[in-house]
Amino acid sequence: MVLLVIVPPTLATGELSTPASESAEVERAEVDAGVENASPASSEAAVGNVVDGFPVVLDGVPLFYVRQGIAGVTSAAERAAIITQRVKAIATDSDLAPDAIRAETEENQSVVLAGDTVLFTVRQEDAESYGSSHPELAAEAVARIQQGVMHYREQRSLRRIVTSVSMTLLSTIVVFLVLRGILFGSSRLLTYIRRRRNANTLAIRIQSVQVLGSGATSYLLGGLVRLLRPGLILLALYLYVPFVLSQFPATAEFGDSLLQDMAFRLSLLAQGFVAYLPELAMIGVIGLVTYYVIEFARQVIIELGRHDVYPWFYPEWVQPTIRLATLLIVAIAMVIAGPYLPGFGSPAFQGISIFLGALLTLGSSSAVANALSGIILIYTRAFQLRDFIRINDIVGEVQDKSLFVTRVLTPKQETVTIPNASVLNSNVINYSAICRESQGFLLLYTTVTLGYDLPWRKVHEVLIEAARATADIAIAPAPFVLQTALNDFNVSYELNAYTASPAKMPDIYSRLHQNIQDHCNAADIEILSPTFSALRDGNHSTLPANYLPDDYKAPPFVVQGTHGQPPLADSRPRESRPDIKPETNGS
């Protein structure tokens, strides 16, 4: 610590030409000032305070600090500014050699001079308060000023300017190559991501569960690359600009301040990361324990799915149960790890939590109902994938059964999406369950109405033969016929036949109806609809022409009398009968 005293005659004018002999005759108002160690390479900001003092700066580098002003004359900050001005004037005077800066020792003080110019004085009383002598402190101050002046002049020498220009050109080339590399590398990386996506090799899986598909993964990776690209470009420019500015004395202070700011922020980031390491380690431990708990639960559920050992736990429950168990375990792990997350407990974190809670409460009632219905449908085993089912008036094959919806593909190739809550509230007819679970057969049935004049045994035989001739109809169990109704004008015959292919129901029914028509026509059996007239007299047969004899003619319209007798003759005179026109001349 060096204590300095400023010579007052130069205080008001700022002149640096007061000779040593003249200054010795001038009354000195001596005040205490301190000089602390400060290297010319130091980059501390030239900002002082009443405790540490105000710096004397040369070329943006503090040389020493002034702590006290002159009582009743000036403050410590003003004194430091005056000394700074004197030192800068000396540094810019190329005729003054650094060796001309010296300290002259008097009886109770030392005077620091530059040539014949007095800079400041150091009193013995001030030096003794710090356990030193005024010659030693003055010599230390002289050494620092000499070093600062040499550094100032070296920065402005021709050799230094050439070096700065060369470094600027070299750094510009390097930055150009770096920017080209960033653009080229990001483009190649995006092309590689697209190629992997097209090959469907970017899916992210945990065990057998696909977390993200190739499309989603490529979207996230592509977005990350596009986000990092401008960030890396800005980082390269942020390093380049301060480096170039620091090469030239006029802009070195600004460039150094930018580098200091970056270093300070990186230091804060590093300190924050180091301080967060214990919490990060705890999160890692929680994640590791969660992984092994999930794996243990998975193995237990797979073992339960062995139907020969645990018949009450069906194999189709294994994967849904694994997903539900994984979801539950991960949710518990997130609750445990929550306090270790950065920002947990902060007002922002609490505000986001409240917002998400309100959002879920107000907008997720239908989603929760569908999710619970989906879980119930899984464990009630109402249907499985590829089952042929009916839900209300929708008939088709189950294509997808998720937690929220069920998708059915109809025979018309229409995909119908049904919320699980609606499915749970409806009657579900599963045509495939008996075939899948007990290797049984689905019973198909259709009704035909035929006249009373046909022997029912013959009808049964014809219908059964039609069923046996239909593809995908089982031979055993054999088809059978039920007479379900004796209608006013016809008899209802219900043909029942078994099939092991429920998904082909529409095609089977179509072929069955075709065969019924063909076999009835071949057996000379007319199929009567309920609205077909019971009066057969005068009507053409309903059989196709190729099933009728070549000499077939439609019967005349004849009304038979009682007990099959011919009708009675009309006894009215011919001229009074409306169906006979009177004969006229010329007819």
Short mmCIF file of C-alpha atoms in Angstrom, two decimals, residues 22-412:
data_model
loop_
_atom_site.label_atom_id
_atom_site.label_comp_id
_atom_site.label_asym_id
_atom_site.label_seq_id
_atom_site.Cartn_x
_atom_site.Cartn_y
_atom_site.Cartn_z
CA GLU A 22 9.91 25.63 -7.53
CA SER A 23 7.54 23.06 -6.12
CA ALA A 24 9.66 22.75 -3.02
CA GLU A 25 9.04 26.41 -2.29
CA VAL A 26 5.28 26.15 -2.72
CA GLU A 27 3.13 25.40 0.30
CA ARG A 28 1.93 21.81 0.06
CA ALA A 29 -1.46 20.77 1.37
CA GLU A 30 -0.72 17.11 1.96
CA VAL A 31 -3.48 14.54 2.19
CA ASP A 32 -3.48 10.79 2.45
CA ALA A 33 -3.94 8.67 -0.65
CA GLY A 34 -3.39 4.96 -1.11
CA VAL A 35 -1.84 2.98 -3.92
CA GLU A 36 -2.67 -0.73 -4.09
CA ASN A 37 -1.04 -3.40 -6.24
CA ALA A 38 -2.37 -3.26 -9.79
CA SER A 39 -0.70 -4.98 -12.72
CA PRO A 40 -0.75 -3.29 -16.16
CA ALA A 41 -2.32 -6.42 -17.51
CA SER A 42 -5.18 -6.13 -15.07
CA SER A 43 -8.60 -5.59 -16.61
CA GLU A 44 -10.50 -4.20 -13.64
CA ALA A 45 -13.06 -1.55 -14.49
CA ALA A 46 -11.92 1.98 -13.66
CA VAL A 47 -14.68 2.53 -11.16
CA GLY A 48 -13.82 3.35 -7.54
CA ASN A 49 -15.43 3.90 -4.16
CA VAL A 50 -14.57 5.60 -0.88
CA VAL A 51 -13.45 2.33 0.70
CA ASP A 52 -11.17 0.85 -1.97
CA GLY A 53 -10.24 4.19 -3.49
CA PHE A 54 -10.42 5.66 -7.00
CA PRO A 55 -8.07 4.26 -9.63
CA VAL A 56 -5.39 6.06 -11.56
CA VAL A 57 -5.86 4.56 -15.01
CA LEU A 58 -3.64 4.41 -18.06
CA ASP A 59 -4.97 2.87 -21.28
CA GLY A 60 -7.85 1.31 -19.37
CA VAL A 61 -5.52 -0.35 -16.84
CA PRO A 62 -5.54 0.81 -13.16
CA LEU A 63 -2.08 1.62 -11.80
CA PHE A 64 -2.97 2.47 -8.19
CA TYR A 65 -5.85 3.86 -6.13
CA VAL A 66 -6.37 7.24 -4.42
CA ARG A 67 -8.39 6.96 -1.21
CA GLN A 68 -8.54 10.49 0.20
CA GLY A 69 -8.93 13.98 -1.20
CA ILE A 70 -7.46 17.32 -0.13
CA ALA A 71 -9.49 18.73 2.70
CA GLY A 72 -11.43 21.75 1.55
CA VAL A 73 -9.94 21.62 -1.95
CA THR A 74 -10.88 18.48 -3.89
CA SER A 75 -12.19 14.95 -3.51
CA ALA A 76 -10.34 11.67 -3.93
CA ALA A 77 -12.10 11.03 -7.24
CA GLU A 78 -10.99 14.39 -8.63
CA ARG A 79 -7.40 13.83 -7.44
CA ALA A 80 -7.33 10.43 -9.13
CA ALA A 81 -8.58 12.02 -12.35
CA ILE A 82 -5.82 14.68 -12.22
CA ILE A 83 -3.09 12.09 -11.68
CA THR A 84 -4.54 10.02 -14.51
CA GLN A 85 -4.35 13.04 -16.81
CA ARG A 86 -0.70 13.67 -15.86
CA VAL A 87 0.33 10.05 -16.37
CA LYS A 88 -1.42 9.90 -19.77
CA ALA A 89 0.36 13.10 -20.87
CA ILE A 90 3.68 11.53 -19.93
CA ALA A 91 2.83 8.32 -21.80
CA THR A 92 1.97 10.22 -25.00
CA ASP A 93 5.19 12.27 -24.84
CA SER A 94 7.54 10.11 -26.88
CA ASP A 95 10.47 12.42 -26.04
CA LEU A 96 10.24 11.45 -22.38
CA ALA A 97 11.91 8.12 -21.67
CA PRO A 98 10.37 5.84 -19.03
CA ASP A 99 13.64 6.03 -17.11
CA ALA A 100 13.01 9.76 -16.64
CA ILE A 101 10.22 8.85 -14.23
CA ARG A 102 11.86 8.81 -10.83
CA ALA A 103 11.40 9.51 -7.13
CA GLU A 104 13.45 12.09 -5.23
CA THR A 105 13.75 11.57 -1.52
CA GLU A 106 13.60 14.45 0.92
CA GLU A 107 13.72 14.44 4.70
CA ASN A 108 10.09 13.54 5.43
CA GLN A 109 8.72 12.82 1.98
CA SER A 110 9.45 11.52 -1.49
CA VAL A 111 8.52 13.37 -4.66
CA VAL A 112 7.65 11.42 -7.83
CA LEU A 113 8.71 13.28 -10.98
CA ALA A 114 8.65 12.76 -14.73
CA GLY A 115 11.58 14.76 -16.01
CA ASP A 116 11.11 18.12 -14.30
CA THR A 117 7.35 17.60 -13.74
CA VAL A 118 6.11 16.77 -10.23
CA LEU A 119 3.42 14.07 -10.15
CA PHE A 120 2.79 13.55 -6.43
CA THR A 121 4.55 13.25 -3.05
CA VAL A 122 4.65 10.52 -0.41
CA ARG A 123 5.10 11.55 3.26
CA GLN A 124 7.01 9.54 5.84
CA GLU A 125 4.16 9.85 8.31
CA ASP A 126 1.77 8.29 5.83
CA ALA A 127 4.18 5.49 4.96
CA GLU A 128 4.82 4.64 8.61
CA SER A 129 1.11 4.07 9.19
CA TYR A 130 1.42 1.13 6.81
CA GLY A 131 4.64 -0.21 8.24
CA SER A 132 6.88 1.03 5.44
CA SER A 133 9.01 4.03 4.46
CA HIS A 134 8.20 6.73 1.97
CA PRO A 135 11.19 5.92 -0.30
CA GLU A 136 10.01 2.32 -0.68
CA LEU A 137 6.43 3.30 -1.49
CA ALA A 138 7.55 5.99 -3.92
CA ALA A 139 9.85 3.52 -5.68
CA GLU A 140 6.97 1.07 -6.04
CA ALA A 141 4.77 3.76 -7.57
CA VAL A 142 7.52 4.76 -9.99
CA ALA A 143 7.95 1.16 -11.14
CA ARG A 144 4.24 0.82 -11.85
CA ILE A 145 4.07 4.07 -13.79
CA GLN A 146 7.12 3.10 -15.86
CA GLN A 147 5.61 -0.27 -16.63
CA GLY A 148 2.29 1.32 -17.61
CA VAL A 149 3.96 3.90 -19.87
CA MET A 150 6.01 1.24 -21.67
CA HIS A 151 2.89 -0.87 -22.17
CA TYR A 152 0.97 2.16 -23.48
CA ARG A 153 3.65 3.01 -26.04
CA GLU A 154 4.20 -0.60 -27.07
CA GLN A 155 0.49 -0.95 -27.90
CA ARG A 156 0.78 2.00 -30.30
CA SER A 157 4.02 1.05 -31.98
CA LEU A 158 4.20 0.27 -35.70
CA ARG A 159 5.11 -3.34 -35.03
CA ARG A 160 2.10 -3.72 -32.75
CA ILE A 161 -0.23 -2.15 -35.34
CA VAL A 162 1.02 -4.53 -38.03
CA THR A 163 0.56 -7.45 -35.65
CA SER A 164 -2.99 -6.29 -34.78
CA VAL A 165 -3.94 -5.96 -38.45
CA SER A 166 -2.49 -9.40 -39.17
CA MET A 167 -4.37 -10.96 -36.26
CA THR A 168 -7.56 -9.26 -37.42
CA LEU A 169 -7.19 -10.66 -40.93
CA LEU A 170 -6.34 -14.12 -39.60
CA SER A 171 -9.28 -14.12 -37.18
CA THR A 172 -11.60 -12.97 -39.98
CA ILE A 173 -10.52 -15.90 -42.13
CA VAL A 174 -10.96 -18.29 -39.22
CA VAL A 175 -14.44 -16.96 -38.44
CA PHE A 176 -15.41 -17.21 -42.10
CA LEU A 177 -14.31 -20.84 -42.19
CA VAL A 178 -16.11 -21.54 -38.91
CA LEU A 179 -19.35 -20.03 -40.22
CA ARG A 180 -19.06 -22.02 -43.43
CA GLY A 181 -18.43 -25.14 -41.37
CA ILE A 182 -21.50 -24.47 -39.21
CA LEU A 183 -23.74 -24.00 -42.25
CA PHE A 184 -22.29 -27.00 -44.10
CA GLY A 185 -22.35 -29.26 -41.05
CA SER A 186 -25.93 -28.34 -40.11
CA SER A 187 -27.08 -28.95 -43.70
CA ARG A 188 -25.41 -32.37 -43.79
CA LEU A 189 -26.85 -33.22 -40.39
CA LEU A 190 -30.38 -32.30 -41.49
CA THR A 191 -29.96 -34.45 -44.60
CA TYR A 192 -28.80 -37.36 -42.44
CA ILE A 193 -31.81 -36.96 -40.13
CA ARG A 194 -34.20 -36.98 -43.09
CA ARG A 195 -32.54 -40.11 -44.47
CA ARG A 196 -32.84 -41.90 -41.14
CA ARG A 197 -36.47 -40.81 -40.86
CA ASN A 198 -37.29 -42.19 -44.30
CA ALA A 199 -35.65 -45.46 -43.25
CA ASN A 200 -37.76 -45.42 -40.06
CA THR A 201 -34.71 -45.89 -37.83
CA LEU A 202 -35.08 -42.87 -35.54
CA ALA A 203 -37.74 -44.26 -33.21
CA ILE A 204 -36.93 -43.96 -29.50
CA ARG A 205 -37.94 -46.94 -27.40
CA ILE A 206 -37.82 -47.74 -23.71
CA GLN A 207 -37.90 -51.49 -23.37
CA SER A 208 -40.63 -52.50 -25.81
CA VAL A 209 -42.54 -49.23 -25.52
CA GLN A 210 -42.07 -46.74 -28.36
CA VAL A 211 -41.76 -43.30 -26.80
CA LEU A 212 -41.27 -41.35 -30.03
CA GLY A 213 -41.69 -42.44 -33.62
CA SER A 214 -39.23 -41.67 -36.38
CA GLY A 215 -41.30 -38.71 -37.58
CA ALA A 216 -41.48 -37.07 -34.15
CA THR A 217 -37.81 -37.75 -33.42
CA SER A 218 -36.71 -36.28 -36.75
CA TYR A 219 -38.89 -33.22 -36.12
CA LEU A 220 -37.31 -32.64 -32.70
CA LEU A 221 -33.75 -33.25 -33.89
CA GLY A 222 -34.26 -31.03 -36.94
CA GLY A 223 -35.66 -28.27 -34.75
CA LEU A 224 -32.70 -28.61 -32.36
CA VAL A 225 -30.23 -28.31 -35.25
CA ARG A 226 -32.05 -25.27 -36.64
CA LEU A 227 -32.02 -23.72 -33.16
CA LEU A 228 -28.33 -24.41 -32.50
CA ARG A 229 -27.20 -23.14 -35.91
CA PRO A 230 -27.94 -19.42 -35.31
CA GLY A 231 -26.77 -19.82 -31.71
CA LEU A 232 -23.36 -21.09 -32.83
CA ILE A 233 -23.15 -18.34 -35.44
CA LEU A 234 -23.88 -15.66 -32.83
CA LEU A 235 -21.35 -17.22 -30.45
CA ALA A 236 -18.65 -17.17 -33.12
CA LEU A 237 -19.39 -13.53 -33.92
CA TYR A 238 -19.51 -12.64 -30.23
CA LEU A 239 -16.02 -14.07 -29.79
CA TYR A 240 -14.74 -12.55 -33.01
CA VAL A 241 -15.86 -8.94 -32.45
CA PRO A 242 -14.29 -8.46 -28.96
CA PHE A 243 -11.10 -10.16 -30.13
CA VAL A 244 -10.76 -7.76 -33.07
CA LEU A 245 -11.60 -4.75 -30.92
CA SER A 246 -9.03 -5.76 -28.32
CA GLN A 247 -6.26 -5.68 -30.95
CA PHE A 248 -6.40 -1.87 -31.25
CA PRO A 249 -5.79 0.52 -28.33
CA ALA A 250 -8.68 2.82 -29.25
CA THR A 251 -11.23 -0.01 -28.92
CA ALA A 252 -9.37 -2.37 -26.61
CA GLU A 253 -11.26 -1.23 -23.53
CA PHE A 254 -14.64 -1.90 -25.14
CA GLY A 255 -13.49 -5.27 -26.50
CA ASP A 256 -12.11 -6.27 -23.13
CA SER A 257 -15.38 -5.30 -21.47
CA LEU A 258 -17.28 -7.61 -23.85
CA LEU A 259 -14.91 -10.47 -23.10
CA GLN A 260 -15.19 -9.76 -19.39
CA ASP A 261 -18.96 -9.83 -19.65
CA MET A 262 -18.90 -13.19 -21.43
CA ALA A 263 -16.39 -14.59 -18.97
CA PHE A 264 -18.50 -13.36 -16.08
CA ARG A 265 -21.67 -14.95 -17.42
CA LEU A 266 -19.91 -18.21 -18.21
CA SER A 267 -18.48 -18.16 -14.71
CA LEU A 268 -21.95 -17.69 -13.25
CA LEU A 269 -23.23 -20.54 -15.42
CA ALA A 270 -20.39 -22.81 -14.33
CA GLN A 271 -20.89 -21.91 -10.68
CA GLY A 272 -24.61 -22.57 -10.95
CA PHE A 273 -23.97 -25.92 -12.61
CA VAL A 274 -21.45 -26.93 -9.95
CA ALA A 275 -23.85 -25.85 -7.20
CA TYR A 276 -26.62 -27.90 -8.85
CA LEU A 277 -24.53 -31.08 -9.09
CA PRO A 278 -25.84 -32.58 -5.78
CA GLU A 279 -29.46 -32.16 -6.91
CA LEU A 280 -28.57 -33.50 -10.34
CA ALA A 281 -26.96 -36.54 -8.74
CA MET A 282 -30.11 -37.13 -6.68
CA ILE A 283 -32.27 -36.92 -9.81
CA GLY A 284 -29.94 -39.44 -11.45
CA VAL A 285 -30.32 -41.81 -8.50
CA ILE A 286 -34.12 -41.45 -8.62
CA GLY A 287 -34.08 -42.15 -12.36
CA LEU A 288 -31.89 -45.24 -11.90
CA VAL A 289 -34.10 -46.62 -9.13
CA THR A 290 -37.19 -45.89 -11.23
CA TYR A 291 -35.72 -47.81 -14.17
CA TYR A 292 -35.09 -50.93 -12.11
CA VAL A 293 -38.49 -50.71 -10.41
CA ILE A 294 -40.15 -50.53 -13.85
CA GLU A 295 -38.11 -53.51 -15.04
CA PHE A 296 -39.04 -55.51 -11.93
CA ALA A 297 -42.74 -54.68 -12.37
CA ARG A 298 -42.50 -55.65 -16.04
CA GLN A 299 -41.08 -59.07 -15.25
CA VAL A 300 -43.74 -59.69 -12.59
CA ILE A 301 -46.55 -58.76 -15.00
CA ILE A 302 -45.09 -60.95 -17.75
CA GLU A 303 -44.98 -63.86 -15.30
CA LEU A 304 -48.61 -63.22 -14.37
CA GLY A 305 -49.47 -63.38 -18.07
CA ARG A 306 -48.54 -67.05 -18.22
CA HIS A 307 -52.07 -68.36 -18.57
CA ASP A 308 -51.11 -71.90 -17.62
CA VAL A 309 -49.90 -70.74 -14.19
CA TYR A 310 -52.27 -67.85 -13.46
CA PRO A 311 -55.49 -68.53 -15.42
CA TRP A 312 -57.23 -65.54 -13.85
CA PHE A 313 -54.77 -63.10 -15.52
CA TYR A 314 -55.40 -63.10 -19.25
CA PRO A 315 -52.47 -62.73 -21.69
CA GLU A 316 -54.03 -59.71 -23.41
CA TRP A 317 -53.80 -57.85 -20.10
CA VAL A 318 -49.99 -57.99 -20.04
CA GLN A 319 -49.07 -55.04 -22.28
CA PRO A 320 -51.80 -52.65 -21.00
CA THR A 321 -50.86 -53.50 -17.41
CA ILE A 322 -47.18 -52.87 -18.14
CA ARG A 323 -48.04 -49.46 -19.60
CA LEU A 324 -50.25 -48.52 -16.66
CA ALA A 325 -47.65 -49.68 -14.13
CA THR A 326 -44.93 -47.75 -15.97
CA LEU A 327 -47.10 -44.62 -16.02
CA LEU A 328 -47.82 -44.91 -12.30
CA ILE A 329 -44.17 -45.51 -11.35
CA VAL A 330 -42.95 -42.62 -13.51
CA ALA A 331 -45.59 -40.31 -11.99
CA ILE A 332 -44.45 -41.23 -8.47
CA ALA A 333 -40.80 -40.72 -9.47
CA MET A 334 -41.59 -37.27 -10.89
CA VAL A 335 -43.30 -36.27 -7.65
CA ILE A 336 -40.25 -37.41 -5.67
CA ALA A 337 -37.79 -35.71 -8.04
CA GLY A 338 -39.80 -32.48 -8.25
CA PRO A 339 -38.11 -30.70 -5.30
CA TYR A 340 -34.70 -31.30 -6.89
CA LEU A 341 -35.60 -29.56 -10.15
CA PRO A 342 -34.10 -26.10 -10.72
CA GLY A 343 -36.53 -23.36 -9.83
CA PHE A 344 -38.79 -25.62 -7.78
CA GLY A 345 -40.69 -23.57 -5.23
CA SER A 346 -40.14 -20.30 -7.08
CA PRO A 347 -43.17 -18.08 -7.79
CA ALA A 348 -42.84 -18.77 -11.52
CA PHE A 349 -42.84 -22.53 -10.94
CA GLN A 350 -45.85 -22.27 -8.65
CA GLY A 351 -47.70 -20.08 -11.14
CA ILE A 352 -47.13 -22.57 -13.95
CA SER A 353 -48.27 -25.42 -11.70
CA ILE A 354 -51.48 -23.58 -10.82
CA PHE A 355 -52.14 -22.78 -14.48
CA LEU A 356 -51.63 -26.38 -15.60
CA GLY A 357 -53.79 -27.64 -12.74
CA ALA A 358 -56.63 -25.29 -13.68
CA LEU A 359 -56.26 -26.23 -17.35
CA LEU A 360 -56.47 -29.94 -16.59
CA THR A 361 -59.38 -29.44 -14.22
CA LEU A 362 -61.47 -27.42 -16.66
CA GLY A 363 -60.62 -29.16 -19.91
CA SER A 364 -59.92 -32.78 -19.14
CA SER A 365 -63.26 -34.10 -17.87
CA SER A 366 -64.05 -35.83 -21.18
CA ALA A 367 -60.49 -37.06 -21.54
CA VAL A 368 -60.51 -38.54 -18.05
CA ALA A 369 -63.88 -40.20 -18.68
CA ASN A 370 -62.63 -41.71 -21.94
CA ALA A 371 -59.38 -42.85 -20.32
CA LEU A 372 -61.18 -44.57 -17.45
CA SER A 373 -63.61 -46.14 -19.93
CA GLY A 374 -60.66 -47.37 -21.98
CA ILE A 375 -59.13 -49.03 -18.92
CA ILE A 376 -62.46 -50.65 -18.04
CA LEU A 377 -62.87 -51.94 -21.60
CA ILE A 378 -59.41 -53.49 -21.44
CA TYR A 379 -60.07 -55.42 -18.27
CA THR A 380 -63.66 -56.38 -19.12
CA ARG A 381 -62.31 -58.00 -22.32
CA ALA A 382 -65.26 -56.74 -24.35
CA PHE A 383 -63.27 -57.05 -27.57
CA GLN A 384 -59.74 -57.27 -28.90
CA LEU A 385 -57.91 -56.07 -31.97
CA ARG A 386 -59.14 -57.68 -35.20
CA ASP A 387 -62.43 -58.73 -33.59
CA PHE A 388 -65.57 -58.28 -35.68
CA ILE A 389 -68.05 -56.37 -33.52
CA ARG A 390 -71.22 -54.30 -33.53
CA ILE A 391 -71.52 -51.09 -31.47
CA ASN A 392 -75.02 -49.68 -31.87
CA ASP A 393 -75.45 -49.50 -35.66
CA ILE A 394 -71.71 -49.66 -36.45
CA VAL A 395 -70.44 -53.04 -37.63
CA GLY A 396 -66.83 -53.73 -38.48
CA GLU A 397 -63.39 -54.93 -37.47
CA VAL A 398 -61.54 -53.36 -34.52
CA GLN A 399 -58.48 -51.61 -35.96
CA ASP A 400 -57.23 -49.75 -32.89
CA LYS A 401 -58.04 -49.74 -29.20
CA SER A 402 -56.33 -46.89 -27.35
CA LEU A 403 -56.86 -45.36 -23.95
CA PHE A 404 -59.27 -42.76 -25.30
CA VAL A 405 -60.93 -44.06 -28.49
CA THR A 406 -61.77 -47.23 -30.41
CA ARG A 407 -61.45 -47.32 -34.20
CA VAL A 408 -63.62 -49.69 -36.25
CA LEU A 409 -63.16 -50.46 -39.96
CA THR A 410 -66.54 -51.17 -41.55
CA PRO A 411 -67.05 -53.51 -44.55
CA LYS A 412 -67.38 -50.35 -46.66
#
